[in-house]
Amino acid sequence: MSSNSSPSIESRNGANFSSVHASAGSGKTFHLVSHIIRLLVQGATPASILAITFTRKAAAEMQQRLLERVSMLATSSKSELVHTLTQQLGIKASPRYCEKARSLYEDLLHSSQNVRTTTFHAFCQDLLRRFPMEANLPPEFELVERSGYLIDDAWNSLTNKLTRTNERGNGQPYSNDDTKRTKTHMDVLLRHFGTEQTKSVLNKFIAARSEWWALSNCPGFELETYLTDLATQLNTRVDQSVDDLIEEYIQDATVRQQLIEFLTLLNKHPIKSNQVFSQSLEQALALSDDQSHNLNTLQLIWSVFFTATEYAPRKRSGNKTLIKNLGESGCDNFIAIHNAQCDRLILLRQAMHAIETLTLTTAWIGAGQAYIDEYQTVKRFHRSLDFSDLEWQCYCLLNSSDHADWVQYKLDQRIEHLLIDEFQDTNPTQWQLILPLLSEIAASEQDRFRSVLFVGDAKQSIYRFRRAEPKLFSTASKWLETHLDAKKQYLNQSYRSSPAIIDFVNRFFINNPDAALPDFQEHLTHKTELAGSVTVLPVAMPSKLEPQQEFSSELRNPLHTPKPDAPTFHYYEAQAVANTIKTLIDSKTIIGTEQQSQYLSHADILILIRNRTHAIDYERALREAHIPYLGTERGTLLDSLEIKDMVNLLQWLITPFDNHALAGVLRSPLFSAHNDDLFPLSGKAHWFEYLSDHLEDYSPDHPLHRAVVLLTRWIQLTDTLPVHDLLDRIYSEANVLARYRANYPEHLQARAQSNLTRFIELALENDSGRYPSLTRF
């Protein structure tokens, strides 16, 4: 289906409902904007249209594209306007619609309430701010986008509560029953995982608290019943312990008889290994009457029948020597006991693992719930909500609060047309919070002009880390079909990709059962003559084994010995990619159409990886292959290395005794001092004072001599020149831009120069560059 023509929309008494499965490059945003313009032309008010997407950037782009399209309608000729209405919007070019289309741009510019293009979180925030009392929230709550410090506060609060004593200060544990239970659960996690890993495990509970709230708030949910059902699935009991299992095994009369008989048979065949096994078994039988040594007893028995490294049953079979020493019946009995005990021990180990799983799950839930409570308490104290809170509180407001019907009614009066983009990235909570809105639309009067449009593509889901569930798109499509008589539409013609890429996509999803999608339609491409190819590289393997690092009991001096950087699998994969790129460039690969052909350059190549975790391996491989690249650095101006150097310099000018800041300044391209130059300073209390006193020890062209001269001059100007003028003097005297340009690779030079220029512009913008307060800057 062409992206410059809208698919037909099912109508129900003037209402339009559709779910559109739009593949990459098929004109999805064009279709969404066309749908909004169609609604406006047909008489919908801008304030009645709500378009939800998943990023602020996408929402802003949709708003911009809308204004651009209606601006074109206002200035287009009559023939162009008719073509747009009939071919792009799919409506009749009646005089009324033509007049309305021409006035849309002016109407939107002068409208007090425009079309709302927003994100899920912004929609939830707006809803909760409109109904804070109904949601039981402080009216002026603050949204926090980075909650790390709040999580740390919650962790500190929880650990303090679990370790403090009572008011009498007699060292007795805090007596609250809930706290005692939490302390027990925390002890289990700490013994099993350690402190840092326990915190990491519980942080996952914080991240998944929406799922926990959804489960624990289900009607009839009881934690004890839930754990009992889990125990049944694990084939164990809630009241059963590992010690009970081991005791039952050790005290079993049949087991004891078999072990004694096995010991006798071992002694009749006294090879070296059997002598070791015999000693272990004798020791185990001697300890079997002492319950305090049950675990040691089991470990000794286990070592007799299983290997220590692979935890596999030892290989014991009949041979001539064994038959000679034990006799045929003794040999058969020896093998039978070995097999019986291996089977029994495997079952015992599985039962122990089941109990351990149940114990850890119980502890994780118990400690996790307490951790969530502390986290929520900390946020209430700060009058803050995070993104998960927005979704959950909004869901509760629309579904289970005492005011749910009232809020739904108010929203239904405000929202006539609902559009959701990138629906494949919707999570279960988001789907549940929009269901009441859809239900109101389905139950609305037949003569109301309503519409619902969901757009997505299950194979483009990229927000699984935010609990996105691609299967929800199919669920939502079926809901629309059932309740609103909607039908699925497909945009499956790409306006970006070559036939080779589209053919690969079709083959992958059609011929791969593991990747089958329920709503997948064979894709087409508009660029039928565009060249392209798909090459699957072989699995990356190291060309040679890396030498093992020799163990050393001495601590590594980080100033002299770098930290070992063992290559990972991803690094070898990155090497293969880098070598492929180098081959493509060196062989002068031609790209483009026949009229616009050119040699492939580095700027024409984009590397996509599953996540940013291993991007450092790819960047390392590209550097080693001398391939220029723009990396994954994301952040503000102050996060760049060159600006950190300038901040270090200004920090040192304020506090000249800050040796750490001075070290950063000296090692930066400003002075390019080497580590060997700084080693003699490591034991000095005041580096700059020492350098000033020993200036004659350095030649005039030495980096440290140049640093002392310039820094002495700049520090004298700190209290007399405005910040902008001071930076201007520094940039000039130190030749800052040129020095950074010379120290950076070619592909990063422009970025560094832009950042440094922007930094001095900030100094001019701060109080118009008039005040000499470096500290304030």
mmCIF file of C-alpha atoms in Angstrom, residues 23 41 161 195 207 221 252 275 341 353 389 402-403 423 499 546 555 586 608 614 656 686 699 763 772 776:
data_model
loop_
_atom_site.group_PDB
_atom_site.id
_atom_site.type_symbol
_atom_site.label_atom_id
_atom_site.label_comp_id
_atom_site.label_asym_id
_atom_site.label_seq_id
_atom_site.Cartn_x
_atom_site.Cartn_y
_atom_site.Cartn_z
ATOM 1 C CA SER A 23 6.504 -1.975 8.650
ATOM 2 C CA VAL A 41 -11.188 18.488 7.891
ATOM 3 C CA LYS A 161 15.716 -0.186 60.220
ATOM 4 C CA THR A 195 25.656 -7.448 49.991
ATOM 5 C CA ALA A 207 11.979 -2.212 38.666
ATOM 6 C CA PHE A 221 -4.658 -13.002 46.140
ATOM 7 C CA ASP A 252 17.063 -44.194 55.896
ATOM 8 C CA GLN A 275 40.972 -46.291 49.309
ATOM 9 C CA GLN A 341 22.699 -44.294 45.221
ATOM 10 C CA HIS A 353 17.282 -27.150 44.803
ATOM 11 C CA ASP A 389 4.303 5.451 39.585
ATOM 12 C CA ASP A 402 -13.788 5.269 44.116
ATOM 13 C CA HIS A 403 -13.782 8.034 41.501
ATOM 14 C CA PHE A 423 1.832 0.227 19.917
ATOM 15 C CA PRO A 499 14.785 -5.494 -2.545
ATOM 16 C CA GLU A 546 45.033 -15.362 24.615
ATOM 17 C CA LEU A 555 48.587 -5.641 44.475
ATOM 18 C CA ASP A 586 39.660 -0.676 0.401
ATOM 19 C CA LEU A 608 23.449 -1.380 14.798
ATOM 20 C CA HIS A 614 29.090 -3.902 24.414
ATOM 21 C CA PRO A 656 44.735 26.030 43.754
ATOM 22 C CA HIS A 686 50.834 21.080 47.245
ATOM 23 C CA SER A 699 63.487 23.564 30.395
ATOM 24 C CA ALA A 763 30.224 32.312 29.891
ATOM 25 C CA PRO A 772 33.751 38.242 37.665
ATOM 26 C CA ARG A 776 28.986 31.413 40.610
#
